[in-house]
Tab-separated table of C-alpha atoms in Angstrom:
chain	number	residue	atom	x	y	z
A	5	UNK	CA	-24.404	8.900	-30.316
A	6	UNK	CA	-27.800	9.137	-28.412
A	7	UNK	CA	-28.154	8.472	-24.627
A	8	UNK	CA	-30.334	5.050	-25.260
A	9	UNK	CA	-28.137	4.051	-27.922
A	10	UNK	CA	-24.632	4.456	-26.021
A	11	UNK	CA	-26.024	2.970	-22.967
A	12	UNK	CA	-27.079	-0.280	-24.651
A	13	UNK	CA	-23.445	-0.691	-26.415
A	14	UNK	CA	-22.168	0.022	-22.790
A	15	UNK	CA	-24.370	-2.429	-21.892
A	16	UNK	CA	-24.071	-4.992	-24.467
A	17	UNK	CA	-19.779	-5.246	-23.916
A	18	UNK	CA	-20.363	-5.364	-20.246
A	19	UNK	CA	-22.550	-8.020	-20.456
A	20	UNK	CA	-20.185	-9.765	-22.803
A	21	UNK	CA	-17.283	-9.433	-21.117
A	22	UNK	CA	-17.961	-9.160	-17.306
A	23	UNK	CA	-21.254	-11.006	-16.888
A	24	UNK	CA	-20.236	-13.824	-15.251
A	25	UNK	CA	-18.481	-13.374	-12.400
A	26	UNK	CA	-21.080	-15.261	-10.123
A	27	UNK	CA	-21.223	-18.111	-11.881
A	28	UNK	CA	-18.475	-19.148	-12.655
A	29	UNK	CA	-14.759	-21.339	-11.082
A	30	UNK	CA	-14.499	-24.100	-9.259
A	31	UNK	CA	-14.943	-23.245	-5.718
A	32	UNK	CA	-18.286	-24.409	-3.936
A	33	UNK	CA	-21.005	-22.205	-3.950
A	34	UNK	CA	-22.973	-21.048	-0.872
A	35	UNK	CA	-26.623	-22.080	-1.031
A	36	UNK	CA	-27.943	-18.754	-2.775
A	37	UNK	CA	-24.877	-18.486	-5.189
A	38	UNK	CA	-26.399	-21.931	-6.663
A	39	UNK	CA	-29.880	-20.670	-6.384
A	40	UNK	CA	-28.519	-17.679	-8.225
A	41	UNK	CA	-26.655	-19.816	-10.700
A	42	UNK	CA	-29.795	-22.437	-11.519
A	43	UNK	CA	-32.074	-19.125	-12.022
A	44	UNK	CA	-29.789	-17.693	-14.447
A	45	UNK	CA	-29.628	-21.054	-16.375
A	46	UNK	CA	-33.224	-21.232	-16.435
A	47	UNK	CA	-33.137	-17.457	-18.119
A	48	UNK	CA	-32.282	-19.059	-21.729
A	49	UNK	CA	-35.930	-20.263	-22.153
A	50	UNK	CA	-37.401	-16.599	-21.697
A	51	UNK	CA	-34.767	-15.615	-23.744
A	52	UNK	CA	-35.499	-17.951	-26.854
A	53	UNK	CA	-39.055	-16.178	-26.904
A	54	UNK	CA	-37.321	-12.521	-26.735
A	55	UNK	CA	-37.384	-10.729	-29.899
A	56	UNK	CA	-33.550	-10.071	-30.448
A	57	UNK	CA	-33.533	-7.071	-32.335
A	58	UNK	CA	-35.000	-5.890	-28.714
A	59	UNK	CA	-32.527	-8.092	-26.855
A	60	UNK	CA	-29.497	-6.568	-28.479
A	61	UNK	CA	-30.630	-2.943	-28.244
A	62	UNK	CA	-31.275	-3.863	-24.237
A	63	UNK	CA	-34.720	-2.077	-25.090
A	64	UNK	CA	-37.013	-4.862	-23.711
A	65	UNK	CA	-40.172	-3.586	-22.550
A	66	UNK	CA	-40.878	-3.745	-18.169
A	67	UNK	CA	-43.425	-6.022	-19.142
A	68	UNK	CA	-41.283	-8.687	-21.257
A	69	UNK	CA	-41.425	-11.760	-19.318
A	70	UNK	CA	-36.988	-11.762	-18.604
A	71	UNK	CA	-37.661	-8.785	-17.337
A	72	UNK	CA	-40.654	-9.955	-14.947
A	73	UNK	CA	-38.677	-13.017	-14.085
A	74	UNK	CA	-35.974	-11.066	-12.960
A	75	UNK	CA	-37.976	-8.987	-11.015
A	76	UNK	CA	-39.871	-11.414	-9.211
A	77	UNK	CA	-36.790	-13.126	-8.116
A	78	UNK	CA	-34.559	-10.216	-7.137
A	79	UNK	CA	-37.966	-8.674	-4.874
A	80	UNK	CA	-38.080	-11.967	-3.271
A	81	UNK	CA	-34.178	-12.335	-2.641
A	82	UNK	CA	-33.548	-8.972	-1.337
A	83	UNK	CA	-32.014	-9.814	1.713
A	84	UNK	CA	-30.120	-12.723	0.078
A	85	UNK	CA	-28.571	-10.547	-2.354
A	86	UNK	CA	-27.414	-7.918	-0.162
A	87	UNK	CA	-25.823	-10.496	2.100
A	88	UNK	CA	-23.719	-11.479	-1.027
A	89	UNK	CA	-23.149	-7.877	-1.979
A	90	UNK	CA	-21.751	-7.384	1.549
A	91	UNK	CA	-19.395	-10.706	1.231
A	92	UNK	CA	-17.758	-9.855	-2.413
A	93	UNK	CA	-17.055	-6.259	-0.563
A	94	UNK	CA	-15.507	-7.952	2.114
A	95	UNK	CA	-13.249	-10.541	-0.332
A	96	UNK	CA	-11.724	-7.033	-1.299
A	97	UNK	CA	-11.076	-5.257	1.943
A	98	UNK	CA	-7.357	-3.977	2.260
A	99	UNK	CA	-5.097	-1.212	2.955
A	100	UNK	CA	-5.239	1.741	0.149
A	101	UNK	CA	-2.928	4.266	-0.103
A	102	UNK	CA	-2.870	6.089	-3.746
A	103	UNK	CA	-0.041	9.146	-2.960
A	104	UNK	CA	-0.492	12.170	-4.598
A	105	UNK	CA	3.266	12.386	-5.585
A	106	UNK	CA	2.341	9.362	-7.885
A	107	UNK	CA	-1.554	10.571	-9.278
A	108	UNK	CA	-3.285	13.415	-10.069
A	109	UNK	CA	-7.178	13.664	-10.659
A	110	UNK	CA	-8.934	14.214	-14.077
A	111	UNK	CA	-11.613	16.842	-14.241
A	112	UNK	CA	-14.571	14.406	-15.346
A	113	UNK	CA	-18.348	15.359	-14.597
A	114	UNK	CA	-19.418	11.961	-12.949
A	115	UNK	CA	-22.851	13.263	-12.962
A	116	UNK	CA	-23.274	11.467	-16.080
A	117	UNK	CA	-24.108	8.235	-15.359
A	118	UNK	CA	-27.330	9.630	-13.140
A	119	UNK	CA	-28.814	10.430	-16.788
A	120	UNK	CA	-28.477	6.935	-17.934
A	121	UNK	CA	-29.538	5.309	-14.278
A	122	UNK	CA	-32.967	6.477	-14.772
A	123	UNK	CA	-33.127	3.907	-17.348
A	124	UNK	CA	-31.742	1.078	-15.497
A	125	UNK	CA	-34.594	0.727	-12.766
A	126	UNK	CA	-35.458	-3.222	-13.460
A	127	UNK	CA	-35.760	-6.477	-15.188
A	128	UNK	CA	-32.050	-6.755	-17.114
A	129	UNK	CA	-30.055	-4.158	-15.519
A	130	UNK	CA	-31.074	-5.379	-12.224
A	131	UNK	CA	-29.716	-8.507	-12.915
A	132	UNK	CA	-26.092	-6.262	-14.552
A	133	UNK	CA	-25.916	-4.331	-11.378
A	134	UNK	CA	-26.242	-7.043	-8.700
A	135	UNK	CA	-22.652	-7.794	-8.862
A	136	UNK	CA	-20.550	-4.645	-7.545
A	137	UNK	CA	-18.046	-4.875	-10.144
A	138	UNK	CA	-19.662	-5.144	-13.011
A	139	UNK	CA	-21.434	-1.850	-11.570
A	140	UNK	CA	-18.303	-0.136	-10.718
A	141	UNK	CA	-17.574	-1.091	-14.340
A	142	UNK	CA	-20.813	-0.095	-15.764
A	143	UNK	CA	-20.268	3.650	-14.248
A	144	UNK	CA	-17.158	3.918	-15.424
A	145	UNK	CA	-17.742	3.288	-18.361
A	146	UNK	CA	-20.439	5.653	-18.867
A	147	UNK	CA	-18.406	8.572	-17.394
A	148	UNK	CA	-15.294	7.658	-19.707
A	149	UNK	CA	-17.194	6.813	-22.851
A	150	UNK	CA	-17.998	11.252	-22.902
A	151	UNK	CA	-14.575	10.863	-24.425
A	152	UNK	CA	-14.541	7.873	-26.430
A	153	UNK	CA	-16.232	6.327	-29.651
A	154	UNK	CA	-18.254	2.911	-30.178
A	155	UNK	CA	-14.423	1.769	-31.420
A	156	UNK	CA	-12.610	3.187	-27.834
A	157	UNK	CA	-15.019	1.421	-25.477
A	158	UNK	CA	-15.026	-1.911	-27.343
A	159	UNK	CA	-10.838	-1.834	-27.516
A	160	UNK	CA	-11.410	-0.826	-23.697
A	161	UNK	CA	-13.217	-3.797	-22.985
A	162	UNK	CA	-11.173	-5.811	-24.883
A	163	UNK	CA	-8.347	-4.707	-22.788
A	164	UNK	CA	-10.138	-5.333	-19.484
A	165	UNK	CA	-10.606	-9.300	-20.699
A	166	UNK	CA	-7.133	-9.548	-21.003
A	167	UNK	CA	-5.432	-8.047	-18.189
A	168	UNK	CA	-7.124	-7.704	-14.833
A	169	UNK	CA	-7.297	-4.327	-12.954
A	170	UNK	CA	-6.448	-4.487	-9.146
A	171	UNK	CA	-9.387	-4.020	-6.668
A	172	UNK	CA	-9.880	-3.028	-3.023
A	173	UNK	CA	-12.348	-1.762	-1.046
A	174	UNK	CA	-12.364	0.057	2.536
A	175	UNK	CA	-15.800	-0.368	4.898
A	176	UNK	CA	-17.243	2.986	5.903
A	177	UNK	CA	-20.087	1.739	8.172
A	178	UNK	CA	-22.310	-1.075	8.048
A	179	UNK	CA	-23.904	-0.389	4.242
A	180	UNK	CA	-21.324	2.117	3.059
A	181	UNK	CA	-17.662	1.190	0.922
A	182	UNK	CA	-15.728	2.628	-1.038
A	183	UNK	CA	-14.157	0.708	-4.044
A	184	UNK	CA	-10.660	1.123	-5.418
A	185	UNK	CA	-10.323	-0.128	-9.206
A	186	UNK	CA	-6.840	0.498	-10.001
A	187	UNK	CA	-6.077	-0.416	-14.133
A	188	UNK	CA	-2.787	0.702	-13.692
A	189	UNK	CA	-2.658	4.116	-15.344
A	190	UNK	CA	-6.112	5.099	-14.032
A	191	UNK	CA	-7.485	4.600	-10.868
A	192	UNK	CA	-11.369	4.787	-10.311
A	193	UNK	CA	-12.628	5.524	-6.950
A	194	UNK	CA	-16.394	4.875	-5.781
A	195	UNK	CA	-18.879	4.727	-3.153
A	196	UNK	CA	-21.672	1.922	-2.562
A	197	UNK	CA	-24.429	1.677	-0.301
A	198	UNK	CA	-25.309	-1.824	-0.538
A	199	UNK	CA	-29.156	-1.161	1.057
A	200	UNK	CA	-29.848	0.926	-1.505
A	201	UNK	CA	-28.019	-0.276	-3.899
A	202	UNK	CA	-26.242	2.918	-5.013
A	203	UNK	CA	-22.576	3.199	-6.495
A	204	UNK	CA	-21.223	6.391	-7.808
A	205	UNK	CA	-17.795	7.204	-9.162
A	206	UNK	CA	-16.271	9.938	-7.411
A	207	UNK	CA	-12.874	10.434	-8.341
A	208	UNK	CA	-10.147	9.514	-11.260
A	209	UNK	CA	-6.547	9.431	-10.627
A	210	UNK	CA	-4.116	9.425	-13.318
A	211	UNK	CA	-0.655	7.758	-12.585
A	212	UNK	CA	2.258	10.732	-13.859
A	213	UNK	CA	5.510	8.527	-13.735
């Protein structure tokens, strides 16, 4: 399977199955959250004009009007969206402790997802990669799908809809974490710098018992 065309199934489950974390449950919303939640609502008439061949490829131009829309908002909410970054971090701060009597690490190249970053600059992904989990899950699932088929990452995602993986995150400094996504038999360790907006996985551990 070709870079473009694995990254846009990666893409298309994600979206399906992890896209709205922001927006949804019952609990009130902080002032931006709404903004957030009213701009996304207002996406479906951009949408309607998109062609949807393009739409379910992810392949829409820079100059598609989602994409510009999305643009224009995220330049202009910069601060806002870090700020919320910084507060779904914080929901997850806690303790970690992942002995090595219980894990060992998998020899993965987690260069991989840098290949398919380059393609994920604006518009669309932008809008993917604002919340940090579904970029933790994004990466991961680029790095794991070397090993998979179109079949494994579907039954993957499938499997992340149903049960839910436990996550925790530690605070380096200001704009740095780290992100624990333990699913059990697999744990997937990252970094984030909110300010630039950069996440990379960085380790693997697989439980032994």
């Amino acid at each position: 399977m070709s870079l473009t065309k694995r990254l846009s199934l990666v893409c298309s489950l994600l979206f399906l199955f992890t896209s709205f974390t922001i927006v949804t449950g019952k609990k009130e919303k902080t002032n931006f959250e709404q903004e957030f939640a009213d701009f996304k609502f207002n996406l479906y008439k951009y949408l309607d004009n998109t062609n949807s061949s393009e739409l379910m490829r992810f392949e829409l131009n820079s100059n598609d009007s989602v994409n510009i829309v999305i643009d224009k908002f995220f330049d202009r909410n910069i601060k806002e969206i870090q700020s919320y970054q910084t507060h779904v971090m914080e929901s997850y701060e806690m303790a970690i402790d992942y002995s090595d009597e219980k894990y060992i690490s998998e020899d993965v190249n987690f260069s991989k997802f840098s290949e398919y970053k380059k393609e994920m600059n604006s518009g669309i992904y932008r809008l993917m990669l604002m919340e940090p989990l579904n970029f933790a899950n994004t990466i991961i699932t680029v790095v794991e799908s070397q090993t998979m088929n179109a079949t494994d990452i579907a039954v993957e995602s499938v499997k992340d809809r149903i049960a839910q993986p436990s996550v925790s995150s530690r605070k380096i400094d200001q704009n740095n974490w780290e992100i624990y996504i333990d699913k059990y038999y697999k744990v997937y360790k990252l970094t984030y710098n909110i300010s630039s907006n950069e996440m990379a996985l960085i380790k693997i551990l697989k439980r032994v018992d």
